[in-house]
Every structure is written in C-alpha cells, then in structure tokens.
Amino acid sequence: MLVNIQHFCKLTGVDLPSRQNMCHMTPESCYTFKHTLMQDMMIDMMAENERLSAIRQAQSEIFELEFSNTWASKFREIMAHVMRSPFSVFQFPFNLYKLWREITSNRSSRLLGGASFDAVLSSYKTGGFDAVKTLLTESAVSPGIRANGYIALSRYLMPIDPECACEAASLAYEADPRPCRRKWLAFRRHDAGDVTGADVLLAVLPTPMAFSPREAVLKQNIIRFARKERKLSASMKLAHIIPKKNDMPVFSLSHPDPLPPLKKDQSRGEGGNLHFSDPPESFFPLHPLGGEGRVRGEQMGMQFPADRLNRIDPQVDDPPLDSEKNDEFRWDGDRLYTLLKKEKRSRTSIDRKDNRLFVQSTLPDGRHDYLCASQDIPVGAIARDGVIKTYLDVSPGLHIQYALICFDKEKKRIGHVIHPVDKNNTYAFPDGTTFIRFWLRVEGGGQAVVRSLFWQHCRLAPERILHQSSVLLLTHHYPSDDDLYRNAFVHRRVKLYQARGVIVDVFRFRSGEFVHYHAFQNVDVITGGEDALHQLLGSGRISRVLVHFLSSAMWTILRCYPQIKMTVWVHGSEIQPWHRRAFNYSDAQALEKAKHSSQKRMQFWKETLDPLPSYLGLVFVSRYLAEEVMDDLGFRLPEDHYTIIHNPIDTTLFGYHPKPAHQRMRILSIRPYASPKYANDLTVQAILELSARPFFHELEFRLIGDGKLFDETVKPVLAFPNVRIERRFVTQTEMASLYLEYGVFLNPTRWDSQGVSRDEAMACGLVPITNKVSAIPEFVDERCGFLADPEDACGLASAIERLYESPALFVQMSRAAAKRVRRQSDALFMIEKELEWIGIQAHEVQQAALRHHHC
C-alpha cells in the first residue's frame, strides 16, 4: 500500500515535523515518529472498516424488515396463499378486508388501556414481555398502534431498566419500521450501553431527520463515544501485532539531507512526502481460521487471542541476567509445568497447552492449596544484588499467588515470601540462602492461565496509553460488572459529567500493575501503576486532574506536575486517624496495626497540605467532614482553597412518586457488609426487637447486600418468614426500581460523611431511619426522618413502630424527605458547582477531545 503521509497527518491532526527538523532527527526519534504514525494509521483504518461494515449490515437488515412490512409484501402473501389452493379464493375477500382494517386502524383499543396503554404496562408487570406480546398480537390494532404500545412500555422502563427499555424499543421498530422508531431505538441502545449499535442506527437515518436540541447534543456524544470505543478495540488488537523496531515495514523520508542510511530495499517517495511501502508478510501474524480461543477479525483477515484483547502484555524492563536468551529470565508455561510436581490432587489440577500453564481448582471459598516445585533453583541463577525481582503473568479467573521458599546449602528452610500476581515484586532474601523453591498458592474455585514467570521486573506501561480528554479522573477503585459497589458514587459523577458534555478519562491507580482496560456502563477505565500515570501526565495533554481518595503513592507522582491544576475530593477514610473508626478493630493486634498506619497517613496529609500548593484545591462533601479534618490536622486550611459540595443525587433516575400509606410497613435495607461502619448488626438487632411486638407479622423486611460480614450478620433473622435476605450486588437502576416498592429505608451507621444511598432513597420518597452520628444530622432532621442515638437498635425499632401507628406521619415525612434532597443535594446544582469550582467548561473539554481524537 502507498499512503501520502502528509495528507494523513492533515486529516488526523498529527504534527508532521518540518523539513528542517527532519534533517536533524536522530535515528531513534525518527523510528519513534514512524512507529507512532503507522500505529495511528492502522488504528484509524481498522476502526473505520468496522464502522462501515456495521453500517452495511444494518442497511441490509433495514431493507429486509421494511420490505416485509409494506402493503405490497403483505398483499403478495395473500395472493400466494390463493395460488397454492383453489379453495383459498373464498377466503381472499376476508383476508383483504382484514389487511385493510389492520393498516388503517388509527385508534387505541380499549383492550390496550387507551392512549396511555395502561393495559400494556399492567401486562408487563404481571407477565413480562411474553404477556405484552400476547396482548398486542390478540388486539385488532394497526402495526403503528402496536408499536406505540411498545414505545409506551419503553418510556416506562427507561428509568428502571435501560436494557429492557431497549428491547421494547426494538419490538416497536420491528412492528412499524419507520425512521422515527429507528431514532428512538438508537437512543435506547445508547442508554443500555450499546454505543456502537446506537451510532450505526443514527448513521442510517434519512438525511432530513429532525432532532431536538437535546437529541442533537446526545447524537454528537454517541458519535464521539462510538469512535473512541472502536479505536480502543482496534488499539487493543494491534497491541499484539505492532512490529518491533527490527520488523518495521520499510519506508523512508524523501529528502536529500543527511539522515540515517537507508536499507537497500527502501525507496524514496516523490514530492518530499513520507511514504510506506508494502509491509512484509510476516508483519501480520496470521493464524488458521477458527483457532481455539481466538477472536476473529474478519475485515482485517487476522485473528487475535481472546484473552489478550483487554490487556497490554508486560515487557521486560531490565536486561537478562546471564544471557541474552529470553528463556534465561522468562519461563513460559511449558517450563513451569515441568517444574511443578505432578501429584494427583482431588481439588486442583494443572495442564499445559500452547506454551501456557492451565490451573484449575474446585476448592470451596476460603480454602487454599499449594502446587509445589519438584526441584530447587540455585539463587545465583535468578538473583542480583541480594534481591529477587519477579513478575508472574496470570489471567483472571482464579485467585492465585506465588511463594518463594528460601533454603540454605543444607536444604534447611530459612525464609519465605508470598507475592501477588500481575505485579512487580522484589524480595530481599535472607543471608545464607542457596536455593529457592517456587510454589503456586491457589485459593477458591475457578480456572486461570499462567502465561509466564519473569525473573525480572517488567515495564508495566505501553508506549502510549489511549485517552481522549484533557481532564483525568484519578481514583483507587472504580465499579465493574462483578463489583458494583466500588466507588459507585464516583461513577455517578462521571455519568453526570457526560450528560453535560464534559468527558473525562478515568484512571484506576493500582501500584505495580500492568496497563489494562475495562468498560462499565459506557465509561472506559484505564488501570495501571506508577509508570502509566507518569506517562499520561507527562504527555502534555492533561490540564486538570480530579482525584478521589488521594494516597501517598499517587501524590508522589502528581506533585511532579505543578503545571496541572488538581482537585482532590476528601471523603473521610483516606484522611481520618484511627480513633475516628475505632469500631473497625476487634483485637489489640489489629488496633496496633491501625495506629501505625494512622500515624503514617496523618504525617502524609500534614506534609501535603501545610503549606497547601497553589495548584491544589480540596472538596469536602459535608461541613462536618471539613471541620473534623481540620481539627485532626491541627490547622485551618485557606478558605479559598477548599469548598463544600455534597455528593450529587440524580433525582431524574431517583424520581419521587407519592407513597401510599401501606408502604410504611415495607422496610428496605441495601448496604455493603464489608465493615462494621455500615452497622448492619444494628439492623438485625432492630428486627429482633420488633419480633417481640404484636404487629411484627404485618411488617415486611428486605435486606440486600454483600461482603465478608454478610453471613454472620444476617444469621439471627434467617428464620423469620417476613424477612427476605438477598446476598448480591444491586445496580442503580435496580435500586430505583426497588425504591418504588418500599416506604422505609433502614440505614443505621457508625460514621458517614454524607450517605449517598440514603439520600437516593429519600429522593424517591422513602423515610430514612438512621443514627445521629457524624455528618448525618447535616442531611436528615426530624421532619423527614428518624435519628436514633448511636448504637441504639431499640431506637431504630421504635421509629418503625411510630410509622406503623401513624400513616399520616409517614406520608408527610415521605414528601419532606424527597423535598430535602432536591433542595440540598440535587445533581443539577451539585455538578454545576463542581464544574465551576474545578474551572471546567464543557466546550473546552470537547474541543480538546477533538484536537486529540487520534489518540
């Protein structure tokens, strides 16, 4: 292929070096520029190829659907039926009349509940989509009315279950495939997380399609997100086929000035332009079609390992110890399989395939087993300067660690260490160590693939990291599909930023981890360690950093970039001394460890905030937390360097519907069970207290959550038939749906800086019952909820009894709770305050994203 690079640079915004600068480029910088340019080209081509193929497929499906729903098509079916049987001619008038009535009927049948389609909604609530399909099929209404019924159902499901709303929209489009239905389906696909599918549907809409101002903004966001998602997918695939320096396809700089000597098969382009010549066949590692464990890239004619599409392979950072051969410092799966003992075990097993070690376990949760090596390794073969550097590359699916056991020359054990996988680890072994024995530690059930064991540290950041915004959100945890509670309130902020046109890149900081990506509800998340964060901040494209849960490891890197404006949210746990959470420590050893950590933590914050850097601003989520922190630090912060902004509550998702009085007897608890802080034991004690009262059987309790304390906490109430217990995570849309069904939110606590889930329940009209501790009185008062004394389970039970005895009080407090949240913490106002404090304008971020879209 022959590509005009100057034209490509103009289209993508890549800065092409001037002719004068090209003359003075070093061989290394010249190679880097060529490498980056080719990588950008391949990413853009693969992403565009994927988009065009999807559009072509969508156009074909639309044509078939629309053709099968035309009058002519249906009339042709009637005529074909007549031609098949002479006796069918007598049914012809009836079938023709039926078709005419079906097409021309423009009124909603009473069977469907009139214009509001109440019967459709009722059918869904009782029997789901099957019941709705039966109702709409049996009703003698036109396809348009049938589609309107599905649209009404889709509107109802939008705030509750976006995926089901998308399914209803799809059924509406199948019933009546008009462009307006297609537009509705596109936006519902976006809500359900299918951004690329939404983008394709918008691309095949007729040109004169009208969009409201809000729809026009959403359309542009969908196009931008879909482009990023396709380029991210293409980049992940290319991460495993980008050539090394010696394998670069041949191309040259067409300029007579001094440059590194060209190879004899390199040719000069014309007109002073950069040109690529055709890459060698070995550049793309082609595999036989249908290979096991591979994802097919049909447009490119290539295949990629399925388990590598979401990660960047580690690269060895240091040179080999004793040899330039790879196997001296990188042991593949075959070598590890040979090293480990082949003992027959009932619960764990190992196998090898394609140079990888497969580890399978059926151990119960909490149980572990060791897979031991059959031979010892001389320490001189793997150690340098008195330390052993290691990195074990393992896929997800099973909890694996590895141990290094130290022996002296008489094979006497003198020390050991257990390391986590997928991290650079360093072990200073004891004096006298002669041999090292390698063990794999397997815990619980599952299956994983051990790819390689490195006896060196690895470079954990790739040459470039994909990002699109000038604003970086940095946090230590972020939700994923298998862990919905990890900093869910941070994710809500990101989604609310997106709704206002402010796109931020999310970086999940994990010290020592390789760079990998995951997506959660249409938000792309980068995970990486120190090297990756340095690379992002040093790119010159980040102008602001938003930090949630600042740590000393993060700050060590952040303070190297004083030119970047930084905003740090203070939530509590990351800054509090040990005595603020003394309830978490059950024994003297844990308390002593907490005191030691607390001393280091407070020292870090005092050194960071005194004096406060000019480029650093703080956000506290409550006035109580701000005063508590300054009291613990022992000094006041400058007034112009911090502000109070509550965690935003999405009152659109958590909408208010007047509560009927009978819901006062339906009590809901949705809490993590990871720490005594959440006081779920007080919830259980309150239920036990109420069980002795005569009205207890009229109450209904539902406890939902998960965590290490779950089983032991809920055990005392398992026998009650009116206590429903569910060990699971709950999404935001599920929460909003549950809040519609219940009237009381039982939410005791031992400490909280605000209480986001409580405020979300209040926004829906649930009456909160909680404790009068920490910042809670700043958000709940006696007009909209109940505040029991600290550790007072009887007070919680008495609050439930009072609501039971006073239906009018319940209705009054429910209305007041919804008003309180909207007045104090509504996302509409909180996000605007945050963006104003940070100094971000939506159009500014969008323009920056456009300038760097090729990244």
mmCIF file with all atom_site columns, C-alpha atoms in Angstrom, residues 101-184:
data_model
loop_
_atom_site.group_PDB
_atom_site.id
_atom_site.type_symbol
_atom_site.label_atom_id
_atom_site.label_alt_id
_atom_site.label_comp_id
_atom_site.label_asym_id
_atom_site.label_entity_id
_atom_site.label_seq_id
_atom_site.pdbx_PDB_ins_code
_atom_site.Cartn_x
_atom_site.Cartn_y
_atom_site.Cartn_z
_atom_site.occupancy
_atom_site.B_iso_or_equiv
_atom_site.pdbx_formal_charge
_atom_site.auth_seq_id
_atom_site.auth_comp_id
_atom_site.auth_asym_id
_atom_site.auth_atom_id
_atom_site.pdbx_PDB_model_num
ATOM 1  C CA . ARG A 1 101 ? -58.506 -2.881  8.812  1.00 0.00 ? 101 ARG A CA 1
ATOM 2  C CA . GLU A 1 102 ? -55.072 -3.665  10.230 1.00 0.00 ? 102 GLU A CA 1
ATOM 3  C CA . ILE A 1 103 ? -53.372 -0.940  8.199  1.00 0.00 ? 103 ILE A CA 1
ATOM 4  C CA . THR A 1 104 ? -55.999 1.782   8.517  1.00 0.00 ? 104 THR A CA 1
ATOM 5  C CA . SER A 1 105 ? -56.900 1.433   12.215 1.00 0.00 ? 105 SER A CA 1
ATOM 6  C CA . ASN A 1 106 ? -55.647 4.550   13.988 1.00 0.00 ? 106 ASN A CA 1
ATOM 7  C CA . ARG A 1 107 ? -57.249 4.330   17.407 1.00 0.00 ? 107 ARG A CA 1
ATOM 8  C CA . SER A 1 108 ? -56.037 2.694   20.563 1.00 0.00 ? 108 SER A CA 1
ATOM 9  C CA . SER A 1 109 ? -58.111 -0.256  21.547 1.00 0.00 ? 109 SER A CA 1
ATOM 10 C CA . ARG A 1 110 ? -59.727 -0.253  24.968 1.00 0.00 ? 110 ARG A CA 1
ATOM 11 C CA . LEU A 1 111 ? -58.044 -3.587  25.479 1.00 0.00 ? 111 LEU A CA 1
ATOM 12 C CA . LEU A 1 112 ? -54.704 -1.716  25.498 1.00 0.00 ? 112 LEU A CA 1
ATOM 13 C CA . GLY A 1 113 ? -55.772 0.830   28.111 1.00 0.00 ? 113 GLY A CA 1
ATOM 14 C CA . GLY A 1 114 ? -56.409 3.802   25.843 1.00 0.00 ? 114 GLY A CA 1
ATOM 15 C CA . ALA A 1 115 ? -53.848 6.403   24.862 1.00 0.00 ? 115 ALA A CA 1
ATOM 16 C CA . SER A 1 116 ? -51.704 5.750   27.956 1.00 0.00 ? 116 SER A CA 1
ATOM 17 C CA . PHE A 1 117 ? -51.565 1.985   27.238 1.00 0.00 ? 117 PHE A CA 1
ATOM 18 C CA . ASP A 1 118 ? -52.203 1.118   30.885 1.00 0.00 ? 118 ASP A CA 1
ATOM 19 C CA . ALA A 1 119 ? -53.130 -2.451  29.980 1.00 0.00 ? 119 ALA A CA 1
ATOM 20 C CA . VAL A 1 120 ? -49.750 -2.900  28.265 1.00 0.00 ? 120 VAL A CA 1
ATOM 21 C CA . LEU A 1 121 ? -47.906 -1.718  31.366 1.00 0.00 ? 121 LEU A CA 1
ATOM 22 C CA . SER A 1 122 ? -50.040 -3.925  33.611 1.00 0.00 ? 122 SER A CA 1
ATOM 23 C CA . SER A 1 123 ? -49.368 -6.941  31.400 1.00 0.00 ? 123 SER A CA 1
ATOM 24 C CA . TYR A 1 124 ? -45.640 -6.341  31.616 1.00 0.00 ? 124 TYR A CA 1
ATOM 25 C CA . LYS A 1 125 ? -45.735 -6.088  35.417 1.00 0.00 ? 125 LYS A CA 1
ATOM 26 C CA . THR A 1 126 ? -47.554 -9.408  35.695 1.00 0.00 ? 126 THR A CA 1
ATOM 27 C CA . GLY A 1 127 ? -46.076 -11.459 32.850 1.00 0.00 ? 127 GLY A CA 1
ATOM 28 C CA . GLY A 1 128 ? -43.162 -9.577  31.304 1.00 0.00 ? 128 GLY A CA 1
ATOM 29 C CA . PHE A 1 129 ? -42.614 -9.288  27.558 1.00 0.00 ? 129 PHE A CA 1
ATOM 30 C CA . ASP A 1 130 ? -44.441 -12.536 26.774 1.00 0.00 ? 130 ASP A CA 1
ATOM 31 C CA . ALA A 1 131 ? -47.658 -11.184 28.229 1.00 0.00 ? 131 ALA A CA 1
ATOM 32 C CA . VAL A 1 132 ? -47.258 -7.904  26.330 1.00 0.00 ? 132 VAL A CA 1
ATOM 33 C CA . LYS A 1 133 ? -46.662 -9.702  23.029 1.00 0.00 ? 133 LYS A CA 1
ATOM 34 C CA . THR A 1 134 ? -49.753 -11.844 23.573 1.00 0.00 ? 134 THR A CA 1
ATOM 35 C CA . LEU A 1 135 ? -51.897 -8.800  24.361 1.00 0.00 ? 135 LEU A CA 1
ATOM 36 C CA . LEU A 1 136 ? -50.709 -6.787  21.364 1.00 0.00 ? 136 LEU A CA 1
ATOM 37 C CA . THR A 1 137 ? -50.988 -9.736  18.985 1.00 0.00 ? 137 THR A CA 1
ATOM 38 C CA . GLU A 1 138 ? -54.549 -10.610 20.002 1.00 0.00 ? 138 GLU A CA 1
ATOM 39 C CA . SER A 1 139 ? -55.730 -6.990  19.823 1.00 0.00 ? 139 SER A CA 1
ATOM 40 C CA . ALA A 1 140 ? -57.074 -5.900  16.433 1.00 0.00 ? 140 ALA A CA 1
ATOM 41 C CA . VAL A 1 141 ? -54.905 -2.803  16.071 1.00 0.00 ? 141 VAL A CA 1
ATOM 42 C CA . SER A 1 142 ? -52.629 -1.498  13.356 1.00 0.00 ? 142 SER A CA 1
ATOM 43 C CA . PRO A 1 143 ? -48.851 -2.022  13.405 1.00 0.00 ? 143 PRO A CA 1
ATOM 44 C CA . GLY A 1 144 ? -48.449 1.655   14.295 1.00 0.00 ? 144 GLY A CA 1
ATOM 45 C CA . ILE A 1 145 ? -50.653 1.327   17.376 1.00 0.00 ? 145 ILE A CA 1
ATOM 46 C CA . ARG A 1 146 ? -48.864 -1.886  18.338 1.00 0.00 ? 146 ARG A CA 1
ATOM 47 C CA . ALA A 1 147 ? -45.536 -0.043  18.031 1.00 0.00 ? 147 ALA A CA 1
ATOM 48 C CA . ASN A 1 148 ? -46.912 2.829   20.134 1.00 0.00 ? 148 ASN A CA 1
ATOM 49 C CA . GLY A 1 149 ? -47.736 0.305   22.836 1.00 0.00 ? 149 GLY A CA 1
ATOM 50 C CA . TYR A 1 150 ? -44.147 -0.901  22.881 1.00 0.00 ? 150 TYR A CA 1
ATOM 51 C CA . ILE A 1 151 ? -42.925 2.716   22.910 1.00 0.00 ? 151 ILE A CA 1
ATOM 52 C CA . ALA A 1 152 ? -45.115 3.434   25.958 1.00 0.00 ? 152 ALA A CA 1
ATOM 53 C CA . LEU A 1 153 ? -43.598 0.396   27.655 1.00 0.00 ? 153 LEU A CA 1
ATOM 54 C CA . SER A 1 154 ? -40.119 1.585   26.684 1.00 0.00 ? 154 SER A CA 1
ATOM 55 C CA . ARG A 1 155 ? -40.790 5.007   28.244 1.00 0.00 ? 155 ARG A CA 1
ATOM 56 C CA . TYR A 1 156 ? -41.946 3.326   31.443 1.00 0.00 ? 156 TYR A CA 1
ATOM 57 C CA . LEU A 1 157 ? -38.827 1.137   31.608 1.00 0.00 ? 157 LEU A CA 1
ATOM 58 C CA . MET A 1 158 ? -36.280 3.862   30.788 1.00 0.00 ? 158 MET A CA 1
ATOM 59 C CA . PRO A 1 159 ? -35.528 4.952   34.389 1.00 0.00 ? 159 PRO A CA 1
ATOM 60 C CA . ILE A 1 160 ? -35.896 1.412   35.768 1.00 0.00 ? 160 ILE A CA 1
ATOM 61 C CA . ASP A 1 161 ? -34.189 -0.965  33.357 1.00 0.00 ? 161 ASP A CA 1
ATOM 62 C CA . PRO A 1 162 ? -32.481 0.562   30.274 1.00 0.00 ? 162 PRO A CA 1
ATOM 63 C CA . GLU A 1 163 ? -31.802 -2.854  28.722 1.00 0.00 ? 163 GLU A CA 1
ATOM 64 C CA . CYS A 1 164 ? -35.477 -3.852  28.830 1.00 0.00 ? 164 CYS A CA 1
ATOM 65 C CA . ALA A 1 165 ? -36.413 -0.394  27.550 1.00 0.00 ? 165 ALA A CA 1
ATOM 66 C CA . CYS A 1 166 ? -34.116 -1.049  24.595 1.00 0.00 ? 166 CYS A CA 1
ATOM 67 C CA . GLU A 1 167 ? -35.778 -4.418  23.966 1.00 0.00 ? 167 GLU A CA 1
ATOM 68 C CA . ALA A 1 168 ? -39.217 -2.765  23.965 1.00 0.00 ? 168 ALA A CA 1
ATOM 69 C CA . ALA A 1 169 ? -37.957 -0.136  21.507 1.00 0.00 ? 169 ALA A CA 1
ATOM 70 C CA . SER A 1 170 ? -36.624 -2.920  19.261 1.00 0.00 ? 170 SER A CA 1
ATOM 71 C CA . LEU A 1 171 ? -40.048 -4.625  19.256 1.00 0.00 ? 171 LEU A CA 1
ATOM 72 C CA . ALA A 1 172 ? -41.666 -1.293  18.375 1.00 0.00 ? 172 ALA A CA 1
ATOM 73 C CA . TYR A 1 173 ? -39.354 -0.880  15.397 1.00 0.00 ? 173 TYR A CA 1
ATOM 74 C CA . GLU A 1 174 ? -39.995 -4.436  14.209 1.00 0.00 ? 174 GLU A CA 1
ATOM 75 C CA . ALA A 1 175 ? -43.748 -3.787  14.346 1.00 0.00 ? 175 ALA A CA 1
ATOM 76 C CA . ASP A 1 176 ? -43.549 -0.465  12.492 1.00 0.00 ? 176 ASP A CA 1
ATOM 77 C CA . PRO A 1 177 ? -40.098 0.138   10.915 1.00 0.00 ? 177 PRO A CA 1
ATOM 78 C CA . ARG A 1 178 ? -40.326 3.886   10.397 1.00 0.00 ? 178 ARG A CA 1
ATOM 79 C CA . PRO A 1 179 ? -37.311 6.214   10.768 1.00 0.00 ? 179 PRO A CA 1
ATOM 80 C CA . CYS A 1 180 ? -38.729 7.851   13.910 1.00 0.00 ? 180 CYS A CA 1
ATOM 81 C CA . ARG A 1 181 ? -38.866 4.424   15.574 1.00 0.00 ? 181 ARG A CA 1
ATOM 82 C CA . ARG A 1 182 ? -35.289 3.796   14.442 1.00 0.00 ? 182 ARG A CA 1
ATOM 83 C CA . LYS A 1 183 ? -34.164 7.045   16.057 1.00 0.00 ? 183 LYS A CA 1
ATOM 84 C CA . TRP A 1 184 ? -35.887 6.100   19.305 1.00 0.00 ? 184 TRP A CA 1
#
